Amino acid sequence: MKPTNPVFTGIDTTVFETMSRLAKAHYAVNLGQGFPDVDGPEDIRKVAAEALIDGPNQYPPMLGLPELREAVAEANLRFYGLDVDPQTEVLVTSGATEALADCILSLISPGDEVVLIEPLYDCYLPLVRRAGGIPVRVRVTPPEWALDRDALADAFSDKTKAILLNNPMNPTAKVFSEDELQFIADLCVRHDAYAICDEVYEHLVFDGKVHRPLMTFEGMRERSVRIGSAGKTFSLTGWKVGYVTGPAHLMDPIAKAHQWVTFTTPPNLQKAVAYGLKKGNDYYDGLVQDLTAKRDRMARGLEGLGFSVLPCAATYFLTCGIDGLGLGETDVEACETLVKEAGVAAVPVSAFYGADAPTGYIRFCFCKQDAVIDEARARLSAFLTAERAESA
Ligand code: PMP
Ligand code: GLN
């Protein structure tokens, strides 16, 4: 038989799904895949439930319900001072993943170079490759995750069509500094490149830091698209409602990609997300406070067990060095040992890199109930204590 497309043929299932399956099989506490273990606000879910019963449950407008597009535009103004036209500059998608696919399919042509900063969220490379783009990778590495500006500047050329930037960044929990963003913006302007900005963690930023979209830098408004996810902002990851904001000349082709990928997104969920985006600052502040407490609880627990926990400025994730813990040669081995023998699932950070990945770090997801965080800590402690006793 003729071969299927090589981009998708024979590649591994994503590490998140793999770890979740392993967690289930081994009755492990799942701190691998990033999702909260308590659903987001009940009032938002009620709006969705009522809209499902009351209807209409037919195709909504292709660009998204007007009330959600307006809410996205309002949120851009409220949080970032961005003046956005809801008619021409907002698109609703089935999750940020679909938004990424739409942006990449419509902005990238075969042979275009796309600058990517490793570690990479799982769908970036396959989507760029499937669009015929040529990935040009630079990397940040633990424990500092510092951006090598010379390497980034070298990655840009006249062939660069776009940079795909994840800020705040999964799995590093890094928030790019103003200086770094300015540097990236300057490169985009100098090389006439687009910026596809994956900002799904925009509202999960801690310690008084505030997210600043690359789009707000000079010269970037007309060349950036920014992607948000209701899954992250409202702790409803299964809903898969995303939104793209960008200038009309880019949103037009992006919407054309969307019309042949999913066309629309469930209308009841859109209604509920529109309601959610209008929530007061107390909701957004409460989310940050809640996650900060969880981050700190998990970090304390892991540090007490000998993991070297890296700073975490944002997201759902803590990255930890595993040197000296005797968990195996690599992060992949460590995660296998932990899920099978300790009953705790994590994710190897090397999964986010291509060749020559750092192999001494694993990622734990901390958006879990306190009792779950404590149970994971107790399991890890029991396992490490038994290991030490055995090797003594
Ligand atoms: N980008 C990043 C960096 C993510 O971590 C995620 C994950 N959840 C997504 C995109 C996908 O978001 P969604 O679930 O809305 O498709
Ligand atoms: N973004 C989530 C993570 O990093 C996973 C989402 C998914 O499994 N597609 O764990």
XYZ file of C-alpha atoms and ligand atoms in Angstrom:
418
model
C 0.000 0.000 0.000
C 1.067 3.567 -0.519
C 2.688 5.282 2.448
C 0.668 7.551 4.698
C 1.997 11.001 5.443
C 5.462 10.685 7.021
C 4.879 13.545 9.461
C 2.309 11.450 11.302
C 3.337 7.933 10.379
C 5.172 5.945 13.003
C 5.611 8.789 15.443
C 5.033 8.333 19.151
C 1.794 9.114 20.930
C 2.218 12.377 22.814
C 3.981 12.053 26.161
C 0.968 13.513 27.985
C -1.404 10.815 26.774
C 1.255 8.150 27.311
C 1.854 9.189 30.907
C -1.875 9.452 31.622
C -2.384 5.916 30.305
C 0.514 4.646 32.426
C -0.822 6.495 35.466
C -4.175 4.776 35.043
C -2.619 1.364 34.508
C -0.504 1.686 37.675
C -3.098 3.454 39.834
C -0.645 6.313 40.114
C -1.294 9.874 41.223
C -1.239 11.641 37.876
C 1.052 14.674 38.026
C 2.012 14.198 34.367
C -0.461 15.666 31.897
C -1.391 19.252 32.744
C -4.973 19.483 33.924
C -6.643 20.608 37.156
C -8.354 17.863 39.157
C -11.231 20.137 40.159
C -13.459 21.599 37.449
C -13.576 25.371 36.973
C -16.295 27.729 38.274
C -19.764 26.252 38.678
C -21.478 29.403 37.422
C -19.623 29.089 34.108
C -20.566 25.428 33.850
C -24.187 26.308 34.629
C -24.281 28.816 31.786
C -23.010 26.054 29.484
C -25.527 23.536 30.830
C -28.460 25.920 30.432
C -27.381 26.918 26.947
C -27.171 23.241 26.023
C -30.784 22.664 27.125
C -32.189 25.958 25.857
C -30.318 25.866 22.555
C -29.798 26.643 19.816
C -27.437 23.732 19.352
C -26.869 24.293 15.643
C -23.801 25.642 13.853
C -22.850 28.988 15.361
C -21.206 31.617 13.116
C -17.925 30.344 11.674
C -15.840 33.043 13.381
C -17.457 32.341 16.749
C -20.492 33.636 18.639
C -20.521 37.446 18.496
C -20.798 37.602 22.303
C -17.617 35.559 22.739
C -15.717 37.531 20.112
C -16.775 40.709 21.890
C -15.716 39.269 25.244
C -12.301 38.334 23.825
C -11.876 41.833 22.420
C -12.913 43.353 25.786
C -10.432 41.125 27.615
C -7.648 42.296 25.297
C -8.445 45.888 26.211
C -8.942 45.206 29.901
C -5.787 43.182 30.486
C -3.366 44.527 27.883
C -4.717 47.830 26.579
C -5.115 46.290 23.118
C -7.824 47.821 20.972
C -9.302 44.882 19.050
C -12.175 44.812 16.563
C -14.382 41.827 17.496
C -15.762 41.647 13.936
C -12.496 41.250 12.088
C -9.758 40.547 14.626
C -11.024 37.629 16.750
C -11.597 33.982 15.898
C -12.980 31.286 18.201
C -11.449 27.823 17.820
C -11.779 24.362 19.323
C -8.923 24.844 21.756
C -5.562 26.520 21.416
C -4.356 23.444 19.560
C -6.747 24.091 16.708
C -5.794 27.763 16.810
C -2.134 26.804 16.419
C -2.986 24.528 13.510
C -5.045 27.258 11.802
C -2.279 29.848 12.232
C 0.471 27.544 11.025
C -1.538 26.189 8.070
C -2.469 29.660 6.894
C 0.696 31.680 7.551
C 3.356 29.145 6.594
C 4.051 28.009 3.040
C 6.310 25.131 2.013
C 9.951 26.175 2.374
C 9.315 28.950 4.892
C 11.528 28.897 7.946
C 9.854 28.975 11.349
C 11.865 29.838 14.450
C 11.004 27.704 17.478
C 12.369 27.841 20.991
C 12.959 24.446 22.576
C 11.629 22.954 24.820
C 8.635 22.703 22.497
C 5.011 21.999 23.247
C 4.182 18.701 21.556
C 2.161 19.830 18.527
C 4.489 22.578 17.267
C 6.967 20.537 15.256
C 4.515 18.206 13.505
C 2.236 21.087 12.558
C 5.084 23.173 11.165
C 6.421 20.177 9.263
C 2.993 19.243 7.901
C 2.639 22.780 6.580
C 5.948 22.314 4.752
C 7.713 24.766 7.035
C 11.344 24.324 7.968
C 11.793 24.419 11.741
C 14.810 26.415 12.909
C 15.343 25.636 16.552
C 17.099 27.493 19.321
C 16.955 26.235 22.853
C 16.773 27.272 26.438
C 18.047 24.752 28.964
C 17.598 24.088 32.660
C 18.305 25.247 35.287
C 18.404 28.872 34.023
C 16.306 28.623 30.835
C 18.196 31.731 29.674
C 17.568 32.914 26.137
C 20.762 32.867 24.056
C 20.264 36.065 22.106
C 23.080 35.412 19.649
C 21.641 32.007 18.818
C 18.190 33.503 18.378
C 19.507 36.293 16.152
C 21.373 33.682 14.076
C 18.170 31.673 13.663
C 16.464 34.580 11.913
C 17.108 35.307 8.262
C 15.267 36.624 5.230
C 13.712 33.171 4.913
C 12.094 33.426 8.344
C 8.344 33.558 7.953
C 7.465 33.408 11.638
C 8.513 32.732 15.192
C 6.265 30.514 17.281
C 6.635 31.763 20.838
C 5.152 30.121 23.909
C 5.031 32.692 26.699
C 4.476 31.908 29.583
C 6.287 28.761 28.623
C 5.446 25.102 29.146
C 7.289 23.170 30.643
C 9.888 25.715 31.825
C 7.405 27.904 33.736
C 9.442 30.788 32.336
C 7.951 34.214 31.714
C 10.038 35.968 29.072
C 11.402 39.284 30.382
C 10.542 42.642 28.815
C 14.097 42.782 27.467
C 13.838 39.354 25.890
C 10.479 40.197 24.342
C 11.845 43.468 23.006
C 14.747 41.546 21.486
C 12.353 39.079 19.825
C 10.122 41.910 18.598
C 13.112 43.709 17.078
C 14.129 40.537 15.218
C 10.592 40.080 13.876
C 10.441 43.670 12.655
C 13.951 43.568 11.172
C 13.264 40.342 9.268
C 9.627 41.066 8.464
C 8.519 37.927 10.309
C 5.180 37.059 11.896
C 4.861 36.053 15.538
C 2.491 33.242 16.440
C 2.142 33.697 20.187
C 0.888 30.792 22.245
C -0.230 32.588 25.397
C -2.511 29.948 26.904
C -0.998 30.531 30.367
C -1.538 34.315 30.199
C -3.594 34.356 33.420
C -1.511 31.826 35.350
C 1.386 34.118 36.230
C 2.620 34.322 39.824
C 4.422 36.519 42.344
C 3.036 39.828 41.126
C 4.387 39.399 37.604
C 2.041 40.454 34.811
C 1.843 38.862 31.391
C 2.770 41.125 28.504
C 1.807 39.959 25.007
C 4.499 40.302 22.328
C 1.749 41.954 20.312
C 1.967 45.050 22.548
C 5.545 45.851 21.452
C 6.168 48.469 18.820
C 5.773 47.190 15.293
C 4.200 43.905 16.481
C 0.469 44.690 16.389
C 0.255 44.125 12.638
C 2.484 41.036 12.572
C 1.393 39.057 15.661
C -1.416 36.686 16.427
C -2.006 35.678 20.017
C -3.709 32.533 21.155
C -5.619 32.003 24.397
C -7.352 28.985 25.904
C -10.464 28.907 28.075
C -9.246 25.508 29.224
C -6.422 27.155 31.137
C -8.115 30.415 32.120
C -11.151 28.651 33.602
C -9.728 25.255 34.617
C -11.895 23.497 32.028
C -9.298 21.809 29.837
C -11.759 19.312 28.357
C -13.854 22.040 26.812
C -11.269 22.880 24.162
C -12.341 26.445 23.543
C -9.590 28.714 22.244
C -9.385 32.136 20.657
C -7.028 33.926 18.311
C -6.578 37.686 18.223
C -4.711 39.369 15.384
C -4.823 42.007 12.679
C -7.584 41.551 10.088
C -5.162 40.833 7.227
C -3.832 37.800 9.131
C -7.137 36.753 10.673
C -8.696 36.444 7.245
C -6.510 33.529 6.052
C -6.451 32.045 9.563
C -10.265 31.951 9.560
C -10.155 30.262 6.154
C -7.975 27.514 7.622
C -10.377 27.224 10.561
C -13.341 26.838 8.228
C -11.818 23.642 6.826
C -10.423 22.282 10.062
C -13.362 22.407 12.477
C -15.534 25.236 11.079
C -17.152 25.929 14.470
C -16.942 25.243 18.203
C -19.877 24.072 20.413
C -22.153 27.093 20.942
C -23.064 26.410 24.572
C -19.395 26.341 25.557
C -18.785 29.584 23.679
C -21.643 31.260 25.558
C -20.235 30.126 28.878
C -16.692 31.247 28.067
C -18.028 34.688 27.046
C -19.647 34.863 30.480
C -16.427 33.694 32.155
C -14.166 36.238 30.468
C -16.251 39.028 31.985
C -15.612 37.829 35.521
C -14.234 40.399 37.950
C -10.626 40.722 39.030
C -11.448 38.686 42.129
C -11.792 35.602 39.914
C -8.487 36.123 38.112
C -6.661 37.052 41.346
C -8.189 34.066 43.120
C -6.982 31.697 40.401
C -3.429 33.000 40.786
C -3.588 32.782 44.592
C -4.939 29.279 44.494
C -2.296 28.060 42.053
C 0.493 29.864 43.923
C -0.423 28.010 47.111
C -0.425 24.701 45.239
C 2.886 25.469 43.580
C 4.447 26.273 46.939
C 2.960 23.226 48.639
C 4.312 20.916 45.981
C 7.688 22.686 45.791
C 8.173 22.387 49.575
C 7.289 18.702 49.466
C 9.610 17.910 46.580
C 12.500 19.946 47.977
C 12.154 18.082 51.260
C 12.633 14.838 49.344
C 15.817 15.982 47.597
C 14.461 17.117 44.214
C 16.039 20.378 43.054
C 12.959 22.385 42.240
C 13.509 25.142 39.680
C 11.845 28.548 40.017
C 8.321 28.653 38.602
C 6.968 32.017 37.475
C 3.837 30.753 35.712
C 1.849 27.802 34.285
C 0.799 24.561 35.997
C 4.261 23.042 36.128
C 7.271 22.550 38.381
C 10.450 21.281 36.777
C 12.834 19.427 39.066
C 16.387 18.178 38.783
C 16.643 14.507 39.732
C 20.417 14.212 40.166
C 21.441 12.154 43.145
C 18.015 10.616 43.715
C 18.932 7.262 42.194
C 15.905 7.225 39.894
C 17.793 5.979 36.844
C 20.120 7.179 34.141
C 17.684 9.479 32.399
C 14.521 11.464 32.990
C 12.588 8.904 30.908
C 13.804 6.088 33.122
C 13.041 8.142 36.218
C 9.456 8.760 35.089
C 8.966 5.078 34.321
C 10.294 4.105 37.723
C 8.168 6.697 39.480
C 4.919 5.768 37.779
C 5.417 2.023 38.131
C 7.106 1.769 41.509
C 6.293 4.940 43.414
C 2.771 5.391 42.011
C 3.327 8.964 40.876
C 3.285 10.073 37.235
C 5.488 12.928 35.997
C 6.716 13.906 32.531
C 10.330 13.747 31.297
C 11.514 17.174 30.169
C 13.580 15.599 27.368
C 10.274 14.836 25.606
C 10.047 18.538 24.776
C 13.370 18.557 22.892
C 14.771 16.982 19.739
C 18.253 15.441 19.775
C 20.695 16.043 22.663
C 18.020 16.861 25.174
C 18.879 17.547 28.781
C 17.993 14.330 30.600
C 18.207 15.260 34.265
C 14.840 16.968 34.746
C 11.225 15.945 35.151
C 8.007 17.972 35.223
C 5.295 17.729 37.871
C 1.860 19.296 37.426
C 0.740 21.055 40.604
C -2.862 22.139 39.820
C -4.199 19.398 42.084
C -6.109 19.228 45.353
C -3.977 19.595 48.476
C -4.745 16.024 49.518
C -3.550 14.773 46.127
C -0.322 16.780 46.356
C 0.226 15.389 49.855
C -0.513 11.839 48.743
C 2.002 12.148 45.903
C 4.588 13.450 48.342
C 3.922 10.582 50.754
C 4.262 8.019 47.954
C 7.502 9.559 46.702
C 8.844 9.695 50.231
C 8.005 6.050 50.911
C 9.588 4.994 47.636
C 12.784 7.003 48.099
C 13.153 5.828 51.689
C 12.802 2.185 50.639
C 15.302 2.711 47.792
C 17.826 4.254 50.151
C 17.377 1.450 52.658
C 17.924 -1.093 49.895
C 21.093 0.518 48.580
C 22.532 1.143 52.095
N -0.142 25.370 24.126
C 0.460 25.015 25.272
C 1.795 25.576 25.603
C -0.152 24.122 26.136
O 0.452 23.748 27.262
C -1.417 23.617 25.776
C -2.038 22.646 26.669
N -2.737 22.394 27.186
C -2.003 24.011 24.577
C -1.325 24.876 23.762
C -3.322 23.463 24.106
O -4.405 24.096 24.646
P -5.892 23.582 24.337
O -6.171 22.511 25.328
O -6.746 24.796 24.525
O -5.906 23.079 22.955
N -0.790 21.037 27.850
C -0.885 19.868 28.642
C 0.481 19.531 29.232
O 1.439 20.134 28.926
C -1.385 18.653 27.929
C -2.444 18.833 26.925
C -2.570 17.601 26.096
O -2.409 16.506 26.597
N -2.823 17.784 24.852
O 0.563 18.624 29.980
